PDB file of C-alpha atoms in Angstrom:
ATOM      1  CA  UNK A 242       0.000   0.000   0.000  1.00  0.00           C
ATOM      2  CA  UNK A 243       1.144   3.524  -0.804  1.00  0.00           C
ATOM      3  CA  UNK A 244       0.356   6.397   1.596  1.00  0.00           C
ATOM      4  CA  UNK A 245      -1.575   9.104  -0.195  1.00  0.00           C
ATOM      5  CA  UNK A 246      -0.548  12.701   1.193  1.00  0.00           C
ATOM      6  CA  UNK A 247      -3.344  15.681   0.964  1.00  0.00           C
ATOM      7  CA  UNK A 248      -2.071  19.302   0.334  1.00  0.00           C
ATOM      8  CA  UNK A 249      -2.854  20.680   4.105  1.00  0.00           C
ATOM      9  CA  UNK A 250      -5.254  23.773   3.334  1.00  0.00           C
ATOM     10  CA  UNK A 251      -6.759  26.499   5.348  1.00  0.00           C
ATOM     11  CA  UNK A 252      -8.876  29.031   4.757  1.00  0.00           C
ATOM     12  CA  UNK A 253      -8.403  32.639   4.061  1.00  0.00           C
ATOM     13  CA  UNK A 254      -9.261  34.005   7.742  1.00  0.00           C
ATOM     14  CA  UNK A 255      -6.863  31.046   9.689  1.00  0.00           C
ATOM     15  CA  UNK A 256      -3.840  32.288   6.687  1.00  0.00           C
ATOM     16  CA  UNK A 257      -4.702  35.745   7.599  1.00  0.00           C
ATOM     17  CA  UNK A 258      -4.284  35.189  11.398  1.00  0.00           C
ATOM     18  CA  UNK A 259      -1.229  33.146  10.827  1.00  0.00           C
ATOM     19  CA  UNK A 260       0.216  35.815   8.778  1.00  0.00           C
ATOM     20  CA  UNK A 261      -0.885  38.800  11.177  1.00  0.00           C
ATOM     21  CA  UNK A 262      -2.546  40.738   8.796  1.00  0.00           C
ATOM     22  CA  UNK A 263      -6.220  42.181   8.404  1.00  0.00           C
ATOM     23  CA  UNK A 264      -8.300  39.568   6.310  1.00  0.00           C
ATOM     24  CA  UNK A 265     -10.494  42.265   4.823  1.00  0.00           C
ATOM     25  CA  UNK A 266      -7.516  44.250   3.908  1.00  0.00           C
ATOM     26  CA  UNK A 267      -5.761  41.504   1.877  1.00  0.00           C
ATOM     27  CA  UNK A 268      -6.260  41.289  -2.178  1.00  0.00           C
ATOM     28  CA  UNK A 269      -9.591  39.595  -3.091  1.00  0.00           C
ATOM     29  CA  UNK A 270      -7.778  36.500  -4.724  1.00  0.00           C
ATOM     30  CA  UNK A 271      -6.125  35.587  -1.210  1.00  0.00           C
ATOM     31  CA  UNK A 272     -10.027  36.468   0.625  1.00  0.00           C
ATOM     32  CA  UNK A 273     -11.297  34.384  -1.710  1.00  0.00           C
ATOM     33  CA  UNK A 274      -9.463  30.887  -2.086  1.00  0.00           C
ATOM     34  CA  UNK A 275      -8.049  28.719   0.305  1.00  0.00           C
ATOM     35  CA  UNK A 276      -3.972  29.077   1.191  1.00  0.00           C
ATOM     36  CA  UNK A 277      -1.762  25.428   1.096  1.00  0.00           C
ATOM     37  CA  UNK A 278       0.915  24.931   4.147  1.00  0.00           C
ATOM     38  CA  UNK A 279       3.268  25.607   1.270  1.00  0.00           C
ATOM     39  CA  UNK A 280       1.825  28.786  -0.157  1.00  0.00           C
ATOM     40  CA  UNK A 281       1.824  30.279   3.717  1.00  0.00           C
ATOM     41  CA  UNK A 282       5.037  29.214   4.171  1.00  0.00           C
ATOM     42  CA  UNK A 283       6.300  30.896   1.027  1.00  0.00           C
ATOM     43  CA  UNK A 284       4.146  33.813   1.941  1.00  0.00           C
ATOM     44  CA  UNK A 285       5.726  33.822   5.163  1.00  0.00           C
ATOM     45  CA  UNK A 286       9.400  33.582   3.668  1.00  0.00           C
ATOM     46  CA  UNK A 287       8.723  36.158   0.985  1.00  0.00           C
ATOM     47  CA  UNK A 288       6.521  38.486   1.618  1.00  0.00           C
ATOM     48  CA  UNK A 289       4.725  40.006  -1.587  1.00  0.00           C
ATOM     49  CA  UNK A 290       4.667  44.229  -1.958  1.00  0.00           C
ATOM     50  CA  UNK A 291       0.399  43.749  -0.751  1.00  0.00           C
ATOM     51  CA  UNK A 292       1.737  41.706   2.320  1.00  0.00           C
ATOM     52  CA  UNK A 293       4.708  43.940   3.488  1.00  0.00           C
ATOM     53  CA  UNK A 294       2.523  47.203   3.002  1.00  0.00           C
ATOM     54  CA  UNK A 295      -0.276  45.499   5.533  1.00  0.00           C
ATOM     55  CA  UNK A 296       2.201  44.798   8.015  1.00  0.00           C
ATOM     56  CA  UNK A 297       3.989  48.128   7.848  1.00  0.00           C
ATOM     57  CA  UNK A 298       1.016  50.475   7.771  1.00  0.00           C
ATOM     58  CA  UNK A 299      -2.273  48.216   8.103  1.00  0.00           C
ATOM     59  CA  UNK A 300      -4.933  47.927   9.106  1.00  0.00           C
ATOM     60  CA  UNK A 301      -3.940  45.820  11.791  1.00  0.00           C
ATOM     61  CA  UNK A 302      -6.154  43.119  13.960  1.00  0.00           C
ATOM     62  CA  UNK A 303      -6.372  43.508  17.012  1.00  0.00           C
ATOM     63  CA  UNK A 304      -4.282  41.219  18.222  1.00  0.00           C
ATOM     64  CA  UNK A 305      -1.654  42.969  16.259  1.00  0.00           C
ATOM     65  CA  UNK A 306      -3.099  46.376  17.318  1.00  0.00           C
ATOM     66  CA  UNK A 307      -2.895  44.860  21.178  1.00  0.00           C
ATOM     67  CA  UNK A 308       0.512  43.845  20.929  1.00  0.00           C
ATOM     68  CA  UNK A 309       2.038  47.507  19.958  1.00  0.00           C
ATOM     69  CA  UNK A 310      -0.055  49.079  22.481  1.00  0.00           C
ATOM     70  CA  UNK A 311       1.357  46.399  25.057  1.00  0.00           C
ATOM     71  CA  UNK A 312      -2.102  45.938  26.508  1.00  0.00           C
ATOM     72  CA  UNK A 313      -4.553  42.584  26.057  1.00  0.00           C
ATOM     73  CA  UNK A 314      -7.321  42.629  23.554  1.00  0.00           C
ATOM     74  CA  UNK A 315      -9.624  42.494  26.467  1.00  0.00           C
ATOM     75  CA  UNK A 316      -7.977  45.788  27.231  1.00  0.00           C
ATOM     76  CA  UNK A 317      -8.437  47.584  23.696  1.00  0.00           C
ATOM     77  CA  UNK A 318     -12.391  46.427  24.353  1.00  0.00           C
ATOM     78  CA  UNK A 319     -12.233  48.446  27.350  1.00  0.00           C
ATOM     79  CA  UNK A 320     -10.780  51.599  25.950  1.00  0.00           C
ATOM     80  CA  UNK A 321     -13.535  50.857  23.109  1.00  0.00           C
ATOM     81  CA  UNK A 322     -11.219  50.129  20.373  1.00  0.00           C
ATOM     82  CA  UNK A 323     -12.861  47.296  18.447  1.00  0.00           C
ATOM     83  CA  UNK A 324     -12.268  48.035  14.689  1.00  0.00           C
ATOM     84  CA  UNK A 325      -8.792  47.304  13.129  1.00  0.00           C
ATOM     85  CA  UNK A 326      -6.157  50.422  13.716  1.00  0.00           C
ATOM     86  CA  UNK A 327      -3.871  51.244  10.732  1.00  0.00           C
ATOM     87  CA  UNK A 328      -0.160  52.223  12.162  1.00  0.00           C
ATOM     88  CA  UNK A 329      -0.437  55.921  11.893  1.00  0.00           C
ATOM     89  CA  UNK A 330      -3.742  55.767  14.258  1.00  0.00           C
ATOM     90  CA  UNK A 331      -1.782  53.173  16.568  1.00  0.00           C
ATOM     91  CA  UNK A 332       1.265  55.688  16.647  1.00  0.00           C
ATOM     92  CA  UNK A 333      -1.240  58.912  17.250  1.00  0.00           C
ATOM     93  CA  UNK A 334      -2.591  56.586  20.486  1.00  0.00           C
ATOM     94  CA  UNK A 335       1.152  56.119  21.680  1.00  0.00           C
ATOM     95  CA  UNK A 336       1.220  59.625  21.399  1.00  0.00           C
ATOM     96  CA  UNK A 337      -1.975  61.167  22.727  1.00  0.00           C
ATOM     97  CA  UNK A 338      -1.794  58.589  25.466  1.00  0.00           C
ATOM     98  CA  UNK A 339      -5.389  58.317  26.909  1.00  0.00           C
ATOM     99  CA  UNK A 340      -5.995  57.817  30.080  1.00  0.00           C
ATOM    100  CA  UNK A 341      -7.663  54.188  29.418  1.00  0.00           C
ATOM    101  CA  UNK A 342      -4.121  53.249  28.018  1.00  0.00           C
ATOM    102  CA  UNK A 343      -1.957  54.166  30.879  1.00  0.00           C
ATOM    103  CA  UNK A 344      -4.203  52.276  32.539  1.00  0.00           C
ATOM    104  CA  UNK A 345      -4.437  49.148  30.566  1.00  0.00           C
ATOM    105  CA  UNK A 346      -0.561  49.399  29.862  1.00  0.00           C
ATOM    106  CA  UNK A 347      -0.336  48.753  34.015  1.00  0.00           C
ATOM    107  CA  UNK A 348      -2.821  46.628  34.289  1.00  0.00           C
ATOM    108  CA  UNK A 349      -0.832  44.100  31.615  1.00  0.00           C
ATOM    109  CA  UNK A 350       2.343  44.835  33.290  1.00  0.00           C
ATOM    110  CA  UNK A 351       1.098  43.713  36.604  1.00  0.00           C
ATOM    111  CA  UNK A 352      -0.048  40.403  34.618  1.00  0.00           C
ATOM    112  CA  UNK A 353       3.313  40.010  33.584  1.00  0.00           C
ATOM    113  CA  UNK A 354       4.598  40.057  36.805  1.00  0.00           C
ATOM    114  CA  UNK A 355       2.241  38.308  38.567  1.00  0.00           C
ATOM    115  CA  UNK A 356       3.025  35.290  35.685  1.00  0.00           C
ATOM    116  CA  UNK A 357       6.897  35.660  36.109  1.00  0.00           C
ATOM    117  CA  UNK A 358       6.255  35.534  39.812  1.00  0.00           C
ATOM    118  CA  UNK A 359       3.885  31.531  39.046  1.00  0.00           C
ATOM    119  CA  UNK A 360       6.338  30.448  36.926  1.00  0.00           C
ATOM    120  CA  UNK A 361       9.054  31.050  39.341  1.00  0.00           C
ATOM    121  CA  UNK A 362       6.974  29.736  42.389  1.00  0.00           C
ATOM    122  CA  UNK A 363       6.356  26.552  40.573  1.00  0.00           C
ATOM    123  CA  UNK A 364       9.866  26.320  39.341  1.00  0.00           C
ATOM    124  CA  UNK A 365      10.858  26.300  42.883  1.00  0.00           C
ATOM    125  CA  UNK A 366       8.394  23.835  44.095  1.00  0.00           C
ATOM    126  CA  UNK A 367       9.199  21.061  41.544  1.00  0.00           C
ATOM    127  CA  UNK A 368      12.909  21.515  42.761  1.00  0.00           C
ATOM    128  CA  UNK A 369      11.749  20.925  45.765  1.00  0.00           C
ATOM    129  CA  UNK A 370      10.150  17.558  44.983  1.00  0.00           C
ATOM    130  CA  UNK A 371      12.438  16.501  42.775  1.00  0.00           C
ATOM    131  CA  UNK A 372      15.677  17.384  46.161  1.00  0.00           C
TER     132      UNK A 372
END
């Protein structure tokens, strides 16, 4: 018997996410097909000029969005961001600093800690088990 392998697919939203990129912002061809492990990867390993562009400048998801504001996406609900943020609007927010972010920025550095501070608790413990 020979083994039969199946081109891996996803679909345009999972590639998007992979990718970090705004799914409605891509090029209709990409929204509207499916995307191979081997297309991502090369995707991934050479960017073309539509990809680069949405990565530089946007619109960004909000995870993306989250992660240069360094707060959660929970957070950006909070400070009632909930549509994607293109980099000029995410650099204006840096700027302007609203009170919501300060907040949210300390709130996810507390998290931070507080996981450091687990981790470290639980290294100790399974040295302890292991002595």
């Amino acid at each position: 018997m020979t083994s039969h392998q199946n081109t891996q697919t996803m679909k345009p939203a999972t590639a998007a996410k992979k990718l970090g990129v705004y799914l409605e912002a891509t090029p209709a061809e990409f929204q509207e097909g499916v995307v191979s492990r081997s297309e991502l990867n090369e995707l991934q390993a050479n960017p073309p000029a539509w990809l680069q562009e949405l990565r530089k400048n946007g619109p960004h998801p909000r995870p993306v969005v989250a992660q240069k504001l360094g707060v959660s996406i929970a957070g950006l609900a909070r400070g009632g961001i909930t549509d994607p943020l293109t980099t000029e609007q995410i650099d204006a927010l840096k700027q302007e600093l609203p009170e919501w972010l300060q907040k949210e920025r300390a709130t996810q550095a507390e998290v931070r800690k507080e996981t450091v501070r687990i981790k470290e608790r639980d290294a100790e413990r399974a040295r302890n088990q292991n002595a």
